[in-house]
Coordinates of C-alpha atoms and ligand atoms in Angstrom, one line a residue:
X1 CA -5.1 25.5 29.5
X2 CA -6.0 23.0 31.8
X3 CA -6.7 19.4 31.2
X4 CA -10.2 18.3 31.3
X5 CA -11.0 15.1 33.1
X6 CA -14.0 13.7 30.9
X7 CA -15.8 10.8 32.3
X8 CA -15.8 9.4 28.6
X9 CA -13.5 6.9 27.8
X10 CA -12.5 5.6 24.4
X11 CA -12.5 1.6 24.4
X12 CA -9.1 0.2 26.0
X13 CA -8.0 -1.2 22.0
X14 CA -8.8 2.0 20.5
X15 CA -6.4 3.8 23.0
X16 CA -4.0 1.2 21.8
X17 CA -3.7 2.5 18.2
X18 CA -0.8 4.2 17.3
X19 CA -2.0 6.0 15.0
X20 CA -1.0 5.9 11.0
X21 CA 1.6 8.6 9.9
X22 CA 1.2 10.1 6.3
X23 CA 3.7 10.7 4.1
X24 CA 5.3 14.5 4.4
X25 CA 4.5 16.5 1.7
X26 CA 6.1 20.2 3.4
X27 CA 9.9 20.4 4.2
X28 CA 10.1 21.9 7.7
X29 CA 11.4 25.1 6.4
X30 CA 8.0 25.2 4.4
X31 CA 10.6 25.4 1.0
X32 CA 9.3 23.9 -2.2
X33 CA 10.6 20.0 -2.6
X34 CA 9.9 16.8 -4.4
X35 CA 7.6 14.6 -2.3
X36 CA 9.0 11.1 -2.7
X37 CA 7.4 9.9 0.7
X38 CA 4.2 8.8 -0.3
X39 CA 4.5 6.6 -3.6
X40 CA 2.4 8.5 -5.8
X41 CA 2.8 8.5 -9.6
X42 CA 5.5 10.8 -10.3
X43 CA 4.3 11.1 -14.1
X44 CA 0.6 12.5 -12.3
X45 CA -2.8 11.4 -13.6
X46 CA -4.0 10.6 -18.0
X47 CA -5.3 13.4 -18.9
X48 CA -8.6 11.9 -20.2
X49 CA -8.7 11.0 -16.6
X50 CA -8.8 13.9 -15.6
X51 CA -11.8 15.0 -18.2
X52 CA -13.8 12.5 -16.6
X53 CA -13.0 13.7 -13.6
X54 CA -14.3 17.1 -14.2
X55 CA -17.3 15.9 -16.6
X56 CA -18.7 14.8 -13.2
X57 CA -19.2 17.9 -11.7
X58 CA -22.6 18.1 -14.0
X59 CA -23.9 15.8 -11.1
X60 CA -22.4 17.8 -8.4
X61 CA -26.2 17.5 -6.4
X62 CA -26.4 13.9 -7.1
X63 CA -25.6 11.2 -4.4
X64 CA -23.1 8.7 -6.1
X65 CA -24.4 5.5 -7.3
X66 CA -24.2 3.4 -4.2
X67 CA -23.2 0.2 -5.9
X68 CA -20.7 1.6 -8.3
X69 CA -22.1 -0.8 -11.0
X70 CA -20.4 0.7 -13.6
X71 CA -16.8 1.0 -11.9
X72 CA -16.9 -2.7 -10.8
X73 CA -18.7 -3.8 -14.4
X74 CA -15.4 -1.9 -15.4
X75 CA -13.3 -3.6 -13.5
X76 CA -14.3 -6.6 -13.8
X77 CA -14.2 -6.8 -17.8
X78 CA -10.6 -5.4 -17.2
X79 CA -9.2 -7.6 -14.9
X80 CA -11.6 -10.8 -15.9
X81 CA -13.5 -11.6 -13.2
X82 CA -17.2 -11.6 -11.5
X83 CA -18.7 -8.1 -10.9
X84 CA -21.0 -9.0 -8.4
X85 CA -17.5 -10.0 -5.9
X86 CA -16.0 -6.6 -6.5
X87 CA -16.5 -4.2 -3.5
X88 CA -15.4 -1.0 -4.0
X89 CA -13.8 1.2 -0.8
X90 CA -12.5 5.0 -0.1
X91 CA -9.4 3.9 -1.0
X92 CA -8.2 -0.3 -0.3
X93 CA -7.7 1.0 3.2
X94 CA -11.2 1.0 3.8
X95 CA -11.3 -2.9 2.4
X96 CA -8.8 -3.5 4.3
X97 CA -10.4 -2.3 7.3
X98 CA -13.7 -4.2 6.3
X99 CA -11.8 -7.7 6.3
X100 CA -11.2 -6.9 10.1
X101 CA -14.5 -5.7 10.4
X102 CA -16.0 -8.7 9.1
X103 CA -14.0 -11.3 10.1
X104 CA -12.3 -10.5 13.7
X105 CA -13.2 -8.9 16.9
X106 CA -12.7 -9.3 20.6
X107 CA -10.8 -12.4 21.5
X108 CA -9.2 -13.0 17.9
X109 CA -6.1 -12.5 16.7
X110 CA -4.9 -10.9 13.3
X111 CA -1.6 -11.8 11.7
X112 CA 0.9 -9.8 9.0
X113 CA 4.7 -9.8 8.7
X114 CA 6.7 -7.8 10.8
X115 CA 7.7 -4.4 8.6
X116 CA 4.2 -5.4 6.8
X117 CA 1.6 -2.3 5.9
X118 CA 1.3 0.4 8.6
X119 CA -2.9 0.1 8.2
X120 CA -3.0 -3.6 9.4
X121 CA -2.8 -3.4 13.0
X122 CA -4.8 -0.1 13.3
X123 CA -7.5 -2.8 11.4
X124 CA -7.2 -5.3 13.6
X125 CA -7.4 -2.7 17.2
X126 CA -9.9 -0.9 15.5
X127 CA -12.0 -3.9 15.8
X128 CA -10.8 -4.8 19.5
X129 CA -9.0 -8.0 17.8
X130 CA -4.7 -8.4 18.6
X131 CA -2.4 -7.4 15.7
X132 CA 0.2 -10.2 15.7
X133 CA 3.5 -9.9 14.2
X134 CA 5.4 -12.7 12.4
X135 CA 9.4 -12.6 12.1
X136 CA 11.1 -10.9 8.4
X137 CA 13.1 -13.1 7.4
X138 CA 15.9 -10.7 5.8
X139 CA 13.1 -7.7 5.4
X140 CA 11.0 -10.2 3.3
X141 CA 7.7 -11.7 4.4
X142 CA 8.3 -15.8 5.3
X143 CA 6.0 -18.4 4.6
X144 CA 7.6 -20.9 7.1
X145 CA 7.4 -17.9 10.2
X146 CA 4.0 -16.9 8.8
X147 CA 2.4 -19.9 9.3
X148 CA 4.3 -20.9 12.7
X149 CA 2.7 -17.7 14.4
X150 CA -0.9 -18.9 13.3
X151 CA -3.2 -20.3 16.5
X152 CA -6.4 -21.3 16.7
X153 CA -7.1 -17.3 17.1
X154 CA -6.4 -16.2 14.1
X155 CA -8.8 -15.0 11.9
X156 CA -7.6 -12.6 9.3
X157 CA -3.8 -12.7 7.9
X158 CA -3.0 -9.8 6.2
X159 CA 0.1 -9.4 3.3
X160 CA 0.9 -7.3 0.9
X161 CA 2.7 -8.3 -2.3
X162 CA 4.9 -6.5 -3.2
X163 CA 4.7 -5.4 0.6
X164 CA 5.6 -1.7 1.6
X165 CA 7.9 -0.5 3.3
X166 CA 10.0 -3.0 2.0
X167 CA 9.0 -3.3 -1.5
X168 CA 9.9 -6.9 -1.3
X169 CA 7.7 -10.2 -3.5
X170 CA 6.2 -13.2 -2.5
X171 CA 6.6 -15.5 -5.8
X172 CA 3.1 -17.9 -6.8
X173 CA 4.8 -20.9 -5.2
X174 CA 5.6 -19.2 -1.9
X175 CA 1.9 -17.5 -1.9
X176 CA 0.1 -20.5 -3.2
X177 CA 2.1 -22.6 0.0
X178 CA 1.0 -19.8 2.5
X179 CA -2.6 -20.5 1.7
X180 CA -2.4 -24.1 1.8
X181 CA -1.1 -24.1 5.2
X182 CA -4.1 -21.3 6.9
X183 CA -6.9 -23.2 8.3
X184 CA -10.4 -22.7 6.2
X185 CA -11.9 -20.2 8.9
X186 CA -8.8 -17.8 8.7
X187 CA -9.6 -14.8 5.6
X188 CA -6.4 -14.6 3.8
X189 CA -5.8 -10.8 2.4
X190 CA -3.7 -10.6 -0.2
X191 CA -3.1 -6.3 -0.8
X192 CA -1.7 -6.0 -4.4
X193 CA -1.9 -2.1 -3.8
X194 CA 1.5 -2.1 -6.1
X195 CA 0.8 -5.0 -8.8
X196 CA 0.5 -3.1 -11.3
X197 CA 3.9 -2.1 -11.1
X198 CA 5.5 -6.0 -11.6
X199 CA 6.5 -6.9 -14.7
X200 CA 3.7 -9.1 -16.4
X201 CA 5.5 -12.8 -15.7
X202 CA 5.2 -11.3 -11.9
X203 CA 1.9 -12.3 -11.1
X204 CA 1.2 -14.1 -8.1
X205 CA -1.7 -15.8 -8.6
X206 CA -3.8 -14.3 -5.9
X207 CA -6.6 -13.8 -8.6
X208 CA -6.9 -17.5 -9.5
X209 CA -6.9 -17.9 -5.7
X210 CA -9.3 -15.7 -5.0
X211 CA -11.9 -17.6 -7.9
X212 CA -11.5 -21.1 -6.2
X213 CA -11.1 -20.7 -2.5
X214 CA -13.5 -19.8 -0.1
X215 CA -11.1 -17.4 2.2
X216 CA -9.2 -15.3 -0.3
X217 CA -9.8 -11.9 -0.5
X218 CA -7.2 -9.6 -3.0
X219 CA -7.3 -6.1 -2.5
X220 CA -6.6 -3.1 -5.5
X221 CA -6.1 0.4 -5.4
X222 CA -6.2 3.5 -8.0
X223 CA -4.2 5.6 -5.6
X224 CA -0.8 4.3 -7.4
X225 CA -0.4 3.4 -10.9
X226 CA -3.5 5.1 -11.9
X227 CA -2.7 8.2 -10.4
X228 CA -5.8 8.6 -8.9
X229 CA -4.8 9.5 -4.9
X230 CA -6.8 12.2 -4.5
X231 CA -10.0 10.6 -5.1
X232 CA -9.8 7.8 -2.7
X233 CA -10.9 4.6 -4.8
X234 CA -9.8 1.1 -4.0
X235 CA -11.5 -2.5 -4.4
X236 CA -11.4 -5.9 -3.3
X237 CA -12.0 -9.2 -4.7
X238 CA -13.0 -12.3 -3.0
X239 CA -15.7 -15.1 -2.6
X240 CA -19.5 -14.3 -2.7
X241 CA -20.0 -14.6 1.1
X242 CA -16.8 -12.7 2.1
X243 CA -18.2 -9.6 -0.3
X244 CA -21.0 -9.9 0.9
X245 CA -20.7 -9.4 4.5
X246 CA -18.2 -6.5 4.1
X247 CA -21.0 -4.8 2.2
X248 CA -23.0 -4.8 4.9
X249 CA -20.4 -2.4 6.8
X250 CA -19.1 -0.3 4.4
X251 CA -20.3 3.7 4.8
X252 CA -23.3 3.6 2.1
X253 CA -21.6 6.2 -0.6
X254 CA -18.3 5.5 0.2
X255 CA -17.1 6.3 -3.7
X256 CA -17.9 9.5 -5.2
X257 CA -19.2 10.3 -8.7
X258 CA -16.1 11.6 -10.2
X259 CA -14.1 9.2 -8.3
X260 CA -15.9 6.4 -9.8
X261 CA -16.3 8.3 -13.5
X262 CA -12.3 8.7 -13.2
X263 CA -11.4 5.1 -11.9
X264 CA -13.4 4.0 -15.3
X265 CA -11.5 6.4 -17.4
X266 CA -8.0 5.6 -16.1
X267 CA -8.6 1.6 -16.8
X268 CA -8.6 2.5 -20.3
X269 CA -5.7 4.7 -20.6
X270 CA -3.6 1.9 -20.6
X271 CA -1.3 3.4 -22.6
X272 CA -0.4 6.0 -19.7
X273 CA -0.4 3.3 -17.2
X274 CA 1.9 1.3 -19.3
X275 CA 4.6 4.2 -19.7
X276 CA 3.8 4.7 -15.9
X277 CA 4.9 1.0 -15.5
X278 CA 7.9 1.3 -17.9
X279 CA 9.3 4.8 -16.1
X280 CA 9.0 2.9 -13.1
X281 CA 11.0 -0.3 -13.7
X282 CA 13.8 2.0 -15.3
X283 CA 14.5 4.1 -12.7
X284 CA 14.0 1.6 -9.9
X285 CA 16.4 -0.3 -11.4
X286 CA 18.9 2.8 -11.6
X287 CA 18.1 3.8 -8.1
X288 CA 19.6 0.7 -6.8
X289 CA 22.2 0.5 -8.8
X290 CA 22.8 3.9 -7.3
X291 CA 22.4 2.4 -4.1
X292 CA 24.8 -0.4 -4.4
X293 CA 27.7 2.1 -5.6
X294 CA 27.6 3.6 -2.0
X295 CA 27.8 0.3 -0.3
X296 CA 31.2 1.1 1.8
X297 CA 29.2 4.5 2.8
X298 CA 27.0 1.5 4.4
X299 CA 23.9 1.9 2.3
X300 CA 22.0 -0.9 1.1
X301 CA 19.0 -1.3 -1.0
X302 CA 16.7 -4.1 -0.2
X303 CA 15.4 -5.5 -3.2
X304 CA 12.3 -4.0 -4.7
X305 CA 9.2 -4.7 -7.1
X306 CA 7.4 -1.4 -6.0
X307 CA 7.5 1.8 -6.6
X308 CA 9.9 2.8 -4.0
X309 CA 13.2 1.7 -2.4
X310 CA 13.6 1.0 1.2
X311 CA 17.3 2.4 1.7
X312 CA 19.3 0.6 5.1
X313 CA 21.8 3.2 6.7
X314 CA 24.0 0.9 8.4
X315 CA 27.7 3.3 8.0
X316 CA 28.4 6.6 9.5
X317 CA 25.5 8.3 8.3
X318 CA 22.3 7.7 10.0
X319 CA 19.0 7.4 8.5
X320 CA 18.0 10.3 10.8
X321 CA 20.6 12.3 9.6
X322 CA 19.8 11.7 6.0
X323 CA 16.4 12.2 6.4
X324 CA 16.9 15.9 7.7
X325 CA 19.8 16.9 5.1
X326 CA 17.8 15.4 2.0
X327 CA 15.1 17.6 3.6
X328 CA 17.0 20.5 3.1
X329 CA 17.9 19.6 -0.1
X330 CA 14.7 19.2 -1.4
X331 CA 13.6 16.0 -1.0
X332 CA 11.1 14.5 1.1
X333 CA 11.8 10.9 1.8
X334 CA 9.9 8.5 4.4
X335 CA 11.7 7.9 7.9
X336 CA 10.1 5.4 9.6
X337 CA 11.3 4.7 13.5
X338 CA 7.4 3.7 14.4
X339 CA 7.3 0.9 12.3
X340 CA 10.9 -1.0 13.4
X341 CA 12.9 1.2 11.0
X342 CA 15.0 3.8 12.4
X343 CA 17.8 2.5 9.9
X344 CA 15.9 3.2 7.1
X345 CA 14.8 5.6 4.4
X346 CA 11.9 4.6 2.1
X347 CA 12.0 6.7 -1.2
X348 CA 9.8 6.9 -4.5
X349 CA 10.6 6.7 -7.4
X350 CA 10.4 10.1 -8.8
X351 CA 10.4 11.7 -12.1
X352 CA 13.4 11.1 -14.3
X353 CA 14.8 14.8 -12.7
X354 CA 13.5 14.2 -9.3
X355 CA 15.0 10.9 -8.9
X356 CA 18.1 11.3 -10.4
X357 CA 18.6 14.9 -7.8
X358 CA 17.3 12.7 -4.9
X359 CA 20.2 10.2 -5.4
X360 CA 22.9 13.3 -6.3
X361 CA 21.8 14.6 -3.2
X362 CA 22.3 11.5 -1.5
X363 CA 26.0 10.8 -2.8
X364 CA 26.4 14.2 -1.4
X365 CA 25.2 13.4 2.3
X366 CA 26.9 10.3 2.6
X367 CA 30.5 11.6 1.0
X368 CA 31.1 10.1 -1.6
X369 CA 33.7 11.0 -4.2
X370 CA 32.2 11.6 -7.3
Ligands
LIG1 C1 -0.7 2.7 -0.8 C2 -1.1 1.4 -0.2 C3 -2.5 1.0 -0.2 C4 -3.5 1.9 -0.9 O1 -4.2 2.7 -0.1 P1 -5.4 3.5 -0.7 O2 -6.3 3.6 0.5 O3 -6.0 2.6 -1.7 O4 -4.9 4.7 -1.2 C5 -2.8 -0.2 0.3 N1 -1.9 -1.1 0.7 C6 -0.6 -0.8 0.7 C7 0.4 -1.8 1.1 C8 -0.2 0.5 0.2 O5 1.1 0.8 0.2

């Protein structure tokens, strides 16, 4: 086929995206495996979330309510705060996407942690603004190198907490002390797409933040905890003005009916999300204790309060290699060379069976004696 020259160009920082890579869920042989790449809820979805789910196909013809009133009244009673500065997204990726939308463009500058979320410098190019990357500091976002890389440019600074890949936490005091150092005009986007998942002293106080200042913005999802991937439903929470001018750019009926029916049903199955939380915390905790056992194969876990483990290869066996054989073995982990990590395998936490195979599996690759 020949090439055809096209006298349309896309604009110069949209050809600059690399674009984001999903999570594998087919082994290359096409053979049936556990999908640990993509941080889903190995326990699945409540079933009464599911009921609501299907409940809504009586108003299949229907456009979904525009405003999702009920979802963010929902959320709002459950979480404690103002319905009227909830905005709900297809998935937080598109909130995240409206903070750069809003608040940066041509000439600005957008800041996150090196080995931060994939999504925030496709945000910040999508809107022709720079994606700048601040120093780790051991894997782990850094107040100190945060702050240094801010200029007079920057408009948005993105972190997640707990951040992925890395799974790693910014404590309240560290979080609080970012903020206090950003100047007033820069939107400070806190993604808690895994907060769920800390235990309950964990909490980092981007809520409270987000109710006094003027340039907080925390951002949810239902993809994780609640099991709820498939339906693409996220939120954000910030002050009146910020909600209000990433209204004015989200798609109009960007939540649909039995997304928004489901989301409302799985905040009150708490006791599912609770046993979610609980499964999770367990087997985390055995995973890298797993992990650590195989230190002089040179693996190393870097400490997590996700719902995954980023796994360093730094021995004989390389993260590439791994990758491949767990493959055939039947697991489908996340390799991730585009984002910095060559030397590194991010994994789920499956089920009790899946998670316990993944890290026999593992033992296996790497040689260890048993
Ligand atoms: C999974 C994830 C999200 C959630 O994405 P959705 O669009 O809500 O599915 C957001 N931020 C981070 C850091 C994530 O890992």
């Amino acid at each position: 086929m020949t090439q055809q020259t096209s006298a349309l160009r896309p604009k110069p920082w949209i050809e600059a995206i690399a674009p984001y890579v999903p999570g594998r869920s087919t082994t290359d042989s096409g053979a049936k495996a556990a999908k640990l790449s993509s941080n889903e809820n190995p326990l699945g979805t409540a079933p009464e979330v599911k009921a609501a789910y299907v409940a809504a196909a009586e108003t299949l013809d229907r456009y979904p309510d525009a405003g999702a009133t009920a979802l963010r009244e929902a959320i709002a009673a459950h979480y404690g705060l103002d319905a009227a500065r909830v905005i709900h997204g297809t998935g937080s990726d598109e909130v995240l996407h409206l903070a750069a939308g809003a608040f940066a463009g041509q000439g600005d500058e957008v800041l996150f942690v090196r080995y931060g979320f994939s999504v925030y410098p496709i945000a910040a190019r999508r809107v022709g603004a720079e994606p700048i990357e601040a120093p780790d500091v051991g894997y782990a976002t850094d107040v100190d190198t945060l702050l240094a890389a801010v200029t007079e440019k920057t408009r948005v600074v993105y972190i997640a907490n707990p951040n992925n890949p890395t799974g790693t936490y910014l404590p309240r005091s560290e979080l609080l002390r970012l903020h206090a150092g950003l100047p007033a005009d820069c939107l400070f986007v806190v993604d808690q797409a895994y907060a769920e998942y800390l235990s309950p002293e964990d909490d980092d106080g981007a809520f409270e933040l987000a109710q006094s200042a003027d340039n907080v913005l925390v951002t949810r999802t239902f993809s994780k905890i609640f099991g709820l991937a498939a339906e693409r439903i996220g939120w954000g929470y910030g002050p009146a003005n910020v909600i209000q001018a990433m209204h004015k750019i989200r798609a109009p009926f960007n939540v649909t009916t039995a997304g928004q029916q489901a989301a409302i049903a799985s905040l009150h199955a708490k006791d599912f999300v609770e046993t979610s939380r609980l499964h999770n915390e367990k087997w985390l905790g055995w995973m890298a204790d797993e992990i650590g056992k195989l230190g002089n194969a040179g693996l190393r876990a870097v400490p997590s309060k996700a719902n995954f483990l980023l796994v360093l290869f730094e021995g004989r066996v390389t993260a590439e290699e791994a990758y491949g054989a767990l493959m055939e073995k039947g697991f489908i982990v996340r390799w991730l060379p585009g984002q910095g990590l060559r030397h590194g395998l991010r994994m789920s936490v499956g089920t009790e069976e899946q998670t316990q195979g993944l890290i026999r599996a593992l033992r296996e690759i790497v040689g260890a004696a048993d």
